Amino acid sequence: RKVLTHRDIARMAEALERQGVRVIRMDVGEPDFRAPSVVVERAYQEMKAGKSRYTEPKGRQELREAIADYVKMKFGADVKADQVIATMGGAFGVYLALASTISPGDEVIVIDPSWPIYKSCIRYVGGRPIVLETRLEDNWEPNLDELNEKMSAATKAIILNYPSNPTGKALSKKTFKGIVEIAQDKKLTLISDEVYADYNFTGSGHNTVLNYPEVSYVLISSFSKSWGMTGFRVGFVISDLDRANKMAAIQSMLITCIPEFVQYAAIEALKCLDEAKRNLEVMKERAEAVCKALEPLPVSFYKPDGAMYVFPRIDVEGIDGSEFAVKLLEKKNVSVAPGGAFGNYFDYFRISLGQPKEALVEGVKRIGEFLSSMS
């Protein structure tokens, strides 16, 4: 069975757009927010002032201190600047975390459905992804007994991503703590991708690995989603000092450092708390509108606790997610990501909330029309 990824659909959508077709883009996990104007201005001013030179591999001290202050303010976490590395976005943070943690033949547990980069990256550094599947029927809750059963002598790490891409699931404190305890007991590293920490709709606060310093961890975060800075390519990782130094050595070898003026822009972003808050409210509103529009359709879905996605299952017999995504694009000019890209979820598709609410609601309406024509 040919499984298409969101990238395949994006390429098809872009080809249509080049022909002048207006496509409602619900495939790409990129918010439509612009970076705050003060962030753009700061990058520009620093470039003009000649701040386009090498920095130390971990990033400028001022930026790392600002990140440490930010996580202290946000989560009450006590982190030193030397534990922080400014990375080329969250994706490169995933690579650094894995490259500094596992050796060829080691196993890493991935909780599906998951962002495809985790498995690709584990394989790239010579590891083996071991999948723990979660189910819509269980509200995407990982079963900790099943997690324990997946362990072997070769297991070195567990990757967490909550709020989740693609499901929008956020873990309860009890489940999060349960996973931390398993990791501690088995001496594993928790690699926690928390790029959607600011998009939490629950009101009960974000559970972060930073609040469990007793466990071996790497936190991955990014400026892309909270502040609409996807193209700036700036994120950060936080871990214990030894691992941070190891990751810095890898970063130094591969990219030297991230651009100096981008680091200054990131310092400015950390002051823009109102923008991050407003972006959260917009995402929450979009999620509610999309869920409401999906309700009458022949689909089942979990109402997201956070992140920027809804992950519906198509409740029509014999429909494959990849085929569905291609035909939906051809017939209705709406692009979605096929569920098979995120694991063994071939009758699902992912809606990204990266478009204005009106466009998303119109997109869902067209999905409904398309499903009616198929059943």
Tab-separated table of C-alpha atoms in Angstrom:
chain	number	residue	atom	x	y	z
A	1	ARG	CA	0.000	0.000	0.000
A	2	LYS	CA	1.391	3.383	-0.994
A	3	VAL	CA	1.368	5.751	1.958
A	4	LEU	CA	1.491	9.422	1.067
A	5	THR	CA	2.888	11.968	3.506
A	6	HIS	CA	1.781	15.546	4.108
A	7	ARG	CA	4.778	16.592	1.977
A	8	ASP	CA	3.438	14.632	-1.023
A	9	ILE	CA	0.058	16.340	-0.677
A	10	ALA	CA	1.773	19.728	-0.214
A	11	ARG	CA	3.640	19.239	-3.505
A	12	MET	CA	0.383	18.426	-5.317
A	13	ALA	CA	-1.350	21.428	-3.727
A	14	GLU	CA	1.515	23.731	-4.735
A	15	ALA	CA	1.343	22.451	-8.327
A	16	LEU	CA	-2.367	23.388	-8.417
A	17	GLU	CA	-1.638	26.798	-6.892
A	18	ARG	CA	0.955	27.473	-9.598
A	19	GLN	CA	-1.846	26.911	-12.137
A	20	GLY	CA	-3.867	29.604	-10.373
A	21	VAL	CA	-6.188	27.283	-8.415
A	22	ARG	CA	-7.111	28.519	-4.937
A	23	VAL	CA	-6.508	25.602	-2.561
A	24	ILE	CA	-7.677	25.606	1.057
A	25	ARG	CA	-4.442	24.470	2.688
A	26	MET	CA	-5.141	22.275	5.696
A	27	ASP	CA	-2.110	20.031	5.151
A	28	VAL	CA	0.882	21.971	6.486
A	29	GLY	CA	1.570	22.328	10.215
A	30	GLU	CA	2.442	25.992	9.946
A	31	PRO	CA	0.466	28.805	11.587
A	32	ASP	CA	-0.452	31.752	9.363
A	33	PHE	CA	0.579	34.218	12.103
A	34	ARG	CA	3.222	36.762	11.217
A	35	ALA	CA	6.205	37.175	13.516
A	36	PRO	CA	5.716	40.132	15.899
A	37	SER	CA	6.858	43.359	14.197
A	38	VAL	CA	9.330	44.099	17.030
A	39	VAL	CA	10.994	40.724	16.340
A	40	VAL	CA	11.390	41.512	12.629
A	41	GLU	CA	12.664	45.010	13.470
A	42	ARG	CA	15.199	43.625	15.955
A	43	ALA	CA	16.571	41.147	13.389
A	44	TYR	CA	16.848	43.980	10.839
A	45	GLN	CA	18.573	46.392	13.235
A	46	GLU	CA	21.050	43.753	14.410
A	47	MET	CA	21.878	42.828	10.802
A	48	LYS	CA	22.490	46.498	10.018
A	49	ALA	CA	24.731	46.718	13.092
A	50	GLY	CA	26.866	43.866	11.731
A	51	LYS	CA	25.533	41.142	14.038
A	52	SER	CA	25.963	38.398	11.460
A	53	ARG	CA	29.024	36.644	12.810
A	54	TYR	CA	29.707	33.266	14.403
A	55	THR	CA	28.612	32.779	17.988
A	56	GLU	CA	29.493	29.949	20.344
A	57	PRO	CA	27.767	26.705	19.269
A	58	LYS	CA	25.271	26.785	22.149
A	59	GLY	CA	24.169	30.276	21.167
A	60	ARG	CA	24.737	33.692	22.709
A	61	GLN	CA	24.793	33.815	26.506
A	62	GLU	CA	22.050	36.517	26.547
A	63	LEU	CA	19.671	34.293	24.565
A	64	ARG	CA	20.326	31.235	26.715
A	65	GLU	CA	19.812	33.281	29.881
A	66	ALA	CA	16.574	34.700	28.438
A	67	ILE	CA	15.339	31.145	27.689
A	68	ALA	CA	16.279	29.989	31.218
A	69	ASP	CA	14.360	32.978	32.679
A	70	TYR	CA	11.404	32.237	30.397
A	71	VAL	CA	11.034	28.584	31.489
A	72	LYS	CA	11.424	29.681	35.121
A	73	MET	CA	8.620	32.218	34.686
A	74	LYS	CA	6.398	29.815	32.744
A	75	PHE	CA	6.920	26.489	34.523
A	76	GLY	CA	8.826	27.341	37.713
A	77	ALA	CA	11.705	25.247	36.337
A	78	ASP	CA	15.212	25.960	37.559
A	79	VAL	CA	17.523	25.783	34.550
A	80	LYS	CA	21.013	27.228	34.047
A	81	ALA	CA	21.981	28.968	30.792
A	82	ASP	CA	24.690	26.331	30.169
A	83	GLN	CA	21.985	23.640	29.929
A	84	VAL	CA	20.329	25.503	27.031
A	85	ILE	CA	21.266	25.276	23.345
A	86	ALA	CA	19.759	27.497	20.650
A	87	THR	CA	18.998	25.173	17.717
A	88	MET	CA	17.920	25.447	14.114
A	89	GLY	CA	14.244	24.956	14.939
A	90	GLY	CA	12.622	22.104	16.855
A	91	ALA	CA	13.366	19.520	14.140
A	92	PHE	CA	17.138	19.911	14.519
A	93	GLY	CA	16.583	19.665	18.269
A	94	VAL	CA	15.069	16.203	17.702
A	95	TYR	CA	18.203	15.181	15.794
A	96	LEU	CA	20.552	16.515	18.514
A	97	ALA	CA	18.560	14.762	21.248
A	98	LEU	CA	18.694	11.403	19.453
A	99	ALA	CA	22.284	11.694	18.205
A	100	SER	CA	23.485	12.417	21.756
A	101	THR	CA	21.427	9.631	23.352
A	102	ILE	CA	21.494	6.496	21.214
A	103	SER	CA	24.030	4.257	19.509
A	104	PRO	CA	23.433	1.954	16.512
A	105	GLY	CA	21.081	-0.881	17.497
A	106	ASP	CA	19.487	0.983	20.405
A	107	GLU	CA	15.699	1.180	20.610
A	108	VAL	CA	13.540	4.249	21.133
A	109	ILE	CA	9.847	4.060	21.989
A	110	VAL	CA	7.603	6.303	19.899
A	111	ILE	CA	3.946	6.814	20.805
A	112	ASP	CA	1.817	6.690	17.650
A	113	PRO	CA	0.197	8.486	15.930
A	114	SER	CA	3.354	10.593	15.755
A	115	TRP	CA	5.149	13.232	13.719
A	116	PRO	CA	6.991	11.189	11.021
A	117	ILE	CA	10.359	12.855	11.692
A	118	TYR	CA	10.818	10.930	14.961
A	119	LYS	CA	11.016	7.520	13.299
A	120	SER	CA	13.067	8.808	10.346
A	121	CYS	CA	15.550	10.433	12.693
A	122	ILE	CA	15.858	7.375	14.959
A	123	ARG	CA	16.666	5.261	11.883
A	124	TYR	CA	19.067	7.904	10.569
A	125	VAL	CA	21.205	7.716	13.711
A	126	GLY	CA	21.162	3.895	13.602
A	127	GLY	CA	18.429	3.205	16.134
A	128	ARG	CA	15.186	1.221	15.943
A	129	PRO	CA	11.820	2.866	16.555
A	130	ILE	CA	9.543	0.692	18.717
A	131	VAL	CA	5.939	1.799	18.358
A	132	LEU	CA	3.363	2.045	21.128
A	133	GLU	CA	0.021	2.564	19.397
A	134	THR	CA	-2.708	4.618	21.025
A	135	ARG	CA	-6.371	4.514	20.009
A	136	LEU	CA	-9.112	7.059	19.458
A	137	GLU	CA	-11.414	4.816	21.564
A	138	ASP	CA	-9.057	5.388	24.531
A	139	ASN	CA	-8.953	9.148	23.854
A	140	TRP	CA	-5.372	8.661	22.576
A	141	GLU	CA	-4.245	7.838	26.127
A	142	PRO	CA	-1.044	5.731	26.193
A	143	ASN	CA	-1.437	2.489	28.160
A	144	LEU	CA	1.437	2.339	30.667
A	145	ASP	CA	1.277	-1.466	30.982
A	146	GLU	CA	1.691	-1.714	27.203
A	147	LEU	CA	4.545	0.801	27.442
A	148	ASN	CA	6.311	-1.441	29.960
A	149	GLU	CA	5.819	-4.446	27.667
A	150	LYS	CA	7.585	-2.615	24.814
A	151	MET	CA	10.792	-2.336	26.857
A	152	SER	CA	13.866	-4.438	26.158
A	153	ALA	CA	17.526	-4.363	27.169
A	154	ALA	CA	18.125	-2.244	24.046
A	155	THR	CA	15.610	0.495	24.998
A	156	LYS	CA	17.365	3.802	25.637
A	157	ALA	CA	14.706	6.502	25.301
A	158	ILE	CA	11.021	7.389	25.012
A	159	ILE	CA	9.868	10.253	22.796
A	160	LEU	CA	6.921	12.281	24.061
A	161	ASN	CA	5.077	14.961	22.100
A	162	TYR	CA	2.268	16.592	24.046
A	163	PRO	CA	0.152	18.457	23.120
A	164	SER	CA	0.383	16.037	20.215
A	165	ASN	CA	0.877	16.417	16.503
A	166	PRO	CA	-1.435	15.029	15.021
A	167	THR	CA	-4.069	14.263	17.695
A	168	GLY	CA	-4.115	17.410	19.843
A	169	LYS	CA	-3.986	15.185	22.939
A	170	ALA	CA	-2.423	16.575	26.140
A	171	LEU	CA	-1.492	14.113	28.885
A	172	SER	CA	-2.939	14.315	32.374
A	173	LYS	CA	-0.436	14.995	35.152
A	174	LYS	CA	-0.987	11.430	36.423
A	175	THR	CA	-0.097	9.807	33.059
A	176	PHE	CA	2.862	12.138	32.503
A	177	LYS	CA	4.209	11.331	35.975
A	178	GLY	CA	3.635	7.604	35.305
A	179	ILE	CA	5.811	7.786	32.172
A	180	VAL	CA	8.493	9.738	34.072
A	181	GLU	CA	8.544	7.012	36.751
A	182	ILE	CA	8.914	4.248	34.131
A	183	ALA	CA	11.786	6.164	32.478
A	184	GLN	CA	13.498	6.664	35.840
A	185	ASP	CA	13.037	3.052	36.880
A	186	LYS	CA	14.453	1.746	33.576
A	187	LYS	CA	17.173	4.463	33.399
A	188	LEU	CA	15.854	5.791	30.084
A	189	THR	CA	16.043	9.281	28.635
A	190	LEU	CA	12.765	11.128	28.105
A	191	ILE	CA	12.937	13.168	24.918
A	192	SER	CA	10.023	15.564	25.289
A	193	ASP	CA	9.031	17.603	22.240
A	194	GLU	CA	7.016	20.465	23.717
A	195	VAL	CA	6.812	22.832	20.739
A	196	TYR	CA	3.043	23.173	21.278
A	197	ALA	CA	3.317	23.982	25.012
A	198	ASP	CA	1.855	27.451	24.409
A	199	TYR	CA	-1.118	26.019	22.511
A	200	ASN	CA	-2.823	24.399	25.490
A	201	PHE	CA	-6.612	24.786	25.560
A	202	THR	CA	-7.308	22.893	28.800
A	203	GLY	CA	-6.726	25.721	31.263
A	204	SER	CA	-5.055	23.215	33.602
A	205	GLY	CA	-1.511	24.120	32.529
A	206	HIS	CA	1.109	22.316	30.465
A	207	ASN	CA	2.914	19.251	31.833
A	208	THR	CA	6.617	19.650	31.144
A	209	VAL	CA	9.558	17.320	31.635
A	210	LEU	CA	11.390	20.305	33.166
A	211	ASN	CA	9.355	19.795	36.338
A	212	TYR	CA	10.976	16.350	36.770
A	213	PRO	CA	14.723	17.127	36.928
A	214	GLU	CA	15.353	13.748	38.602
A	215	VAL	CA	14.819	11.963	35.254
A	216	SER	CA	17.310	11.957	32.361
A	217	TYR	CA	15.663	14.257	29.800
A	218	VAL	CA	15.969	16.451	26.737
A	219	LEU	CA	13.307	19.121	26.300
A	220	ILE	CA	12.750	20.322	22.727
A	221	SER	CA	11.036	23.621	22.023
A	222	SER	CA	10.715	26.162	19.246
A	223	PHE	CA	9.846	29.768	18.468
A	224	SER	CA	8.012	28.688	15.294
A	225	LYS	CA	4.521	27.995	16.583
A	226	SER	CA	4.054	30.395	19.519
A	227	TRP	CA	5.338	33.451	17.654
A	228	GLY	CA	4.777	32.598	13.980
A	229	MET	CA	8.544	32.377	13.351
A	230	THR	CA	8.710	29.153	11.283
A	231	GLY	CA	11.105	30.580	8.675
A	232	PHE	CA	13.478	32.038	11.269
A	233	ARG	CA	14.503	28.437	12.082
A	234	VAL	CA	15.084	28.944	15.779
A	235	GLY	CA	14.323	26.641	18.670
A	236	PHE	CA	16.076	25.357	21.763
A	237	VAL	CA	16.894	22.211	23.702
A	238	ILE	CA	17.431	21.905	27.453
A	239	SER	CA	19.057	18.944	29.212
A	240	ASP	CA	21.609	18.100	31.899
A	241	LEU	CA	24.977	19.806	31.410
A	242	ASP	CA	26.888	16.729	30.153
A	243	ARG	CA	24.376	16.015	27.427
A	244	ALA	CA	24.077	19.718	26.566
A	245	ASN	CA	27.837	19.808	25.978
A	246	LYS	CA	27.590	16.682	23.823
A	247	MET	CA	24.759	18.219	21.749
A	248	ALA	CA	26.731	21.471	21.423
A	249	ALA	CA	29.699	19.511	20.032
A	250	ILE	CA	27.434	17.878	17.411
A	251	GLN	CA	25.863	21.239	16.511
A	252	SER	CA	29.320	22.840	16.240
A	253	MET	CA	30.421	20.152	13.789
A	254	LEU	CA	27.290	20.278	11.604
A	255	ILE	CA	26.127	23.907	11.494
A	256	THR	CA	28.598	25.840	13.742
A	257	CYS	CA	25.783	27.925	15.246
A	258	ILE	CA	22.491	29.537	14.269
A	259	PRO	CA	22.642	33.051	12.729
A	260	GLU	CA	23.525	35.748	15.242
A	261	PHE	CA	20.796	38.207	14.191
A	262	VAL	CA	18.183	35.425	14.492
A	263	GLN	CA	19.330	34.859	18.072
A	264	TYR	CA	18.656	38.527	18.861
A	265	ALA	CA	15.220	38.228	17.238
A	266	ALA	CA	14.512	35.250	19.528
A	267	ILE	CA	15.471	37.308	22.611
A	268	GLU	CA	12.899	39.888	21.486
A	269	ALA	CA	10.229	37.207	20.934
A	270	LEU	CA	10.534	36.021	24.533
A	271	LYS	CA	9.275	39.468	25.600
A	272	CYS	CA	6.181	39.199	23.351
A	273	LEU	CA	4.000	37.277	25.787
A	274	ASP	CA	0.814	39.023	24.662
A	275	GLU	CA	1.293	37.843	21.055
A	276	ALA	CA	1.836	34.244	22.188
A	277	LYS	CA	-1.328	34.473	24.300
A	278	ARG	CA	-3.345	35.951	21.442
A	279	ASN	CA	-2.115	33.218	19.078
A	280	LEU	CA	-3.276	30.597	21.604
A	281	GLU	CA	-6.760	32.166	21.736
A	282	VAL	CA	-6.973	32.192	17.921
A	283	MET	CA	-5.958	28.502	17.733
A	284	LYS	CA	-8.480	27.570	20.410
A	285	GLU	CA	-11.246	29.380	18.516
A	286	ARG	CA	-10.270	27.643	15.258
A	287	ALA	CA	-10.226	24.220	16.928
A	288	GLU	CA	-13.727	24.816	18.296
A	289	ALA	CA	-15.048	26.006	14.918
A	290	VAL	CA	-13.544	23.020	13.054
A	291	CYS	CA	-14.881	20.499	15.596
A	292	LYS	CA	-18.341	22.047	15.367
A	293	ALA	CA	-18.226	21.880	11.548
A	294	LEU	CA	-17.052	18.235	11.662
A	295	GLU	CA	-19.832	17.073	14.004
A	296	PRO	CA	-22.523	16.307	11.385
A	297	LEU	CA	-19.986	14.515	9.110
A	298	PRO	CA	-19.435	10.721	9.000
A	299	VAL	CA	-16.183	11.066	10.987
A	300	SER	CA	-15.071	10.413	14.586
A	301	PHE	CA	-12.503	12.597	16.309
A	302	TYR	CA	-11.018	13.654	19.631
A	303	LYS	CA	-11.638	17.297	20.513
A	304	PRO	CA	-8.082	18.618	20.868
A	305	ASP	CA	-6.672	19.676	24.241
A	306	GLY	CA	-4.020	21.713	22.452
A	307	ALA	CA	-1.580	21.948	19.499
A	308	MET	CA	-2.978	23.004	16.092
A	309	TYR	CA	-4.580	19.894	14.598
A	310	VAL	CA	-7.712	17.771	14.501
A	311	PHE	CA	-7.264	14.105	13.514
A	312	PRO	CA	-10.599	12.648	12.307
A	313	ARG	CA	-11.275	9.028	11.374
A	314	ILE	CA	-13.350	8.539	8.219
A	315	ASP	CA	-16.343	6.375	9.153
A	316	VAL	CA	-17.136	5.388	5.567
A	317	GLU	CA	-16.341	1.810	4.483
A	318	GLY	CA	-13.352	1.138	2.267
A	319	ILE	CA	-11.788	4.592	2.222
A	320	ASP	CA	-8.006	4.854	2.405
A	321	GLY	CA	-6.582	8.100	3.829
A	322	SER	CA	-4.002	8.606	1.069
A	323	GLU	CA	-6.529	8.072	-1.717
A	324	PHE	CA	-9.014	10.282	0.156
A	325	ALA	CA	-6.475	13.133	0.439
A	326	VAL	CA	-5.583	12.992	-3.271
A	327	LYS	CA	-9.198	12.889	-4.474
A	328	LEU	CA	-10.296	15.591	-2.022
A	329	LEU	CA	-7.587	17.846	-3.436
A	330	GLU	CA	-8.495	17.043	-7.064
A	331	LYS	CA	-12.263	17.359	-6.645
A	332	LYS	CA	-12.652	20.001	-3.929
A	333	ASN	CA	-9.326	21.902	-3.859
A	334	VAL	CA	-8.834	21.132	-0.175
A	335	SER	CA	-5.553	19.672	1.066
A	336	VAL	CA	-5.262	17.535	4.222
A	337	ALA	CA	-2.492	15.250	5.517
A	338	PRO	CA	-3.174	11.490	5.131
A	339	GLY	CA	-3.331	9.602	8.443
A	340	GLY	CA	-1.013	6.810	7.299
A	341	ALA	CA	1.921	9.231	7.496
A	342	PHE	CA	1.555	9.236	11.302
A	343	GLY	CA	1.495	5.469	11.814
A	344	ASN	CA	-1.002	2.682	11.279
A	345	TYR	CA	-3.941	5.096	10.870
A	346	PHE	CA	-4.921	4.633	7.239
A	347	ASP	CA	-8.555	5.701	7.631
A	348	TYR	CA	-7.638	9.015	9.287
A	349	PHE	CA	-6.606	12.436	8.025
A	350	ARG	CA	-5.084	15.446	9.759
A	351	ILE	CA	-6.499	18.954	9.573
A	352	SER	CA	-4.024	21.720	10.363
A	353	LEU	CA	-5.481	24.863	11.944
A	354	GLY	CA	-2.956	27.111	10.187
A	355	GLN	CA	-5.570	29.053	8.168
A	356	PRO	CA	-8.166	31.691	9.122
A	357	LYS	CA	-11.314	30.281	10.739
A	358	GLU	CA	-13.558	31.043	7.723
A	359	ALA	CA	-11.279	29.115	5.357
A	360	LEU	CA	-11.141	26.144	7.739
A	361	VAL	CA	-14.926	26.002	8.098
A	362	GLU	CA	-15.316	26.210	4.303
A	363	GLY	CA	-12.704	23.430	3.951
A	364	VAL	CA	-14.632	21.175	6.339
A	365	LYS	CA	-17.862	21.939	4.458
A	366	ARG	CA	-16.188	20.737	1.230
A	367	ILE	CA	-14.899	17.626	3.026
A	368	GLY	CA	-18.523	16.936	3.999
A	369	GLU	CA	-19.704	17.337	0.397
A	370	PHE	CA	-16.929	15.047	-0.795
A	371	LEU	CA	-17.746	12.359	1.792
A	372	SER	CA	-21.441	12.522	0.799
A	373	SER	CA	-20.497	11.943	-2.832
A	374	MET	CA	-18.436	8.876	-1.850
A	375	SER	CA	-20.876	7.092	0.453
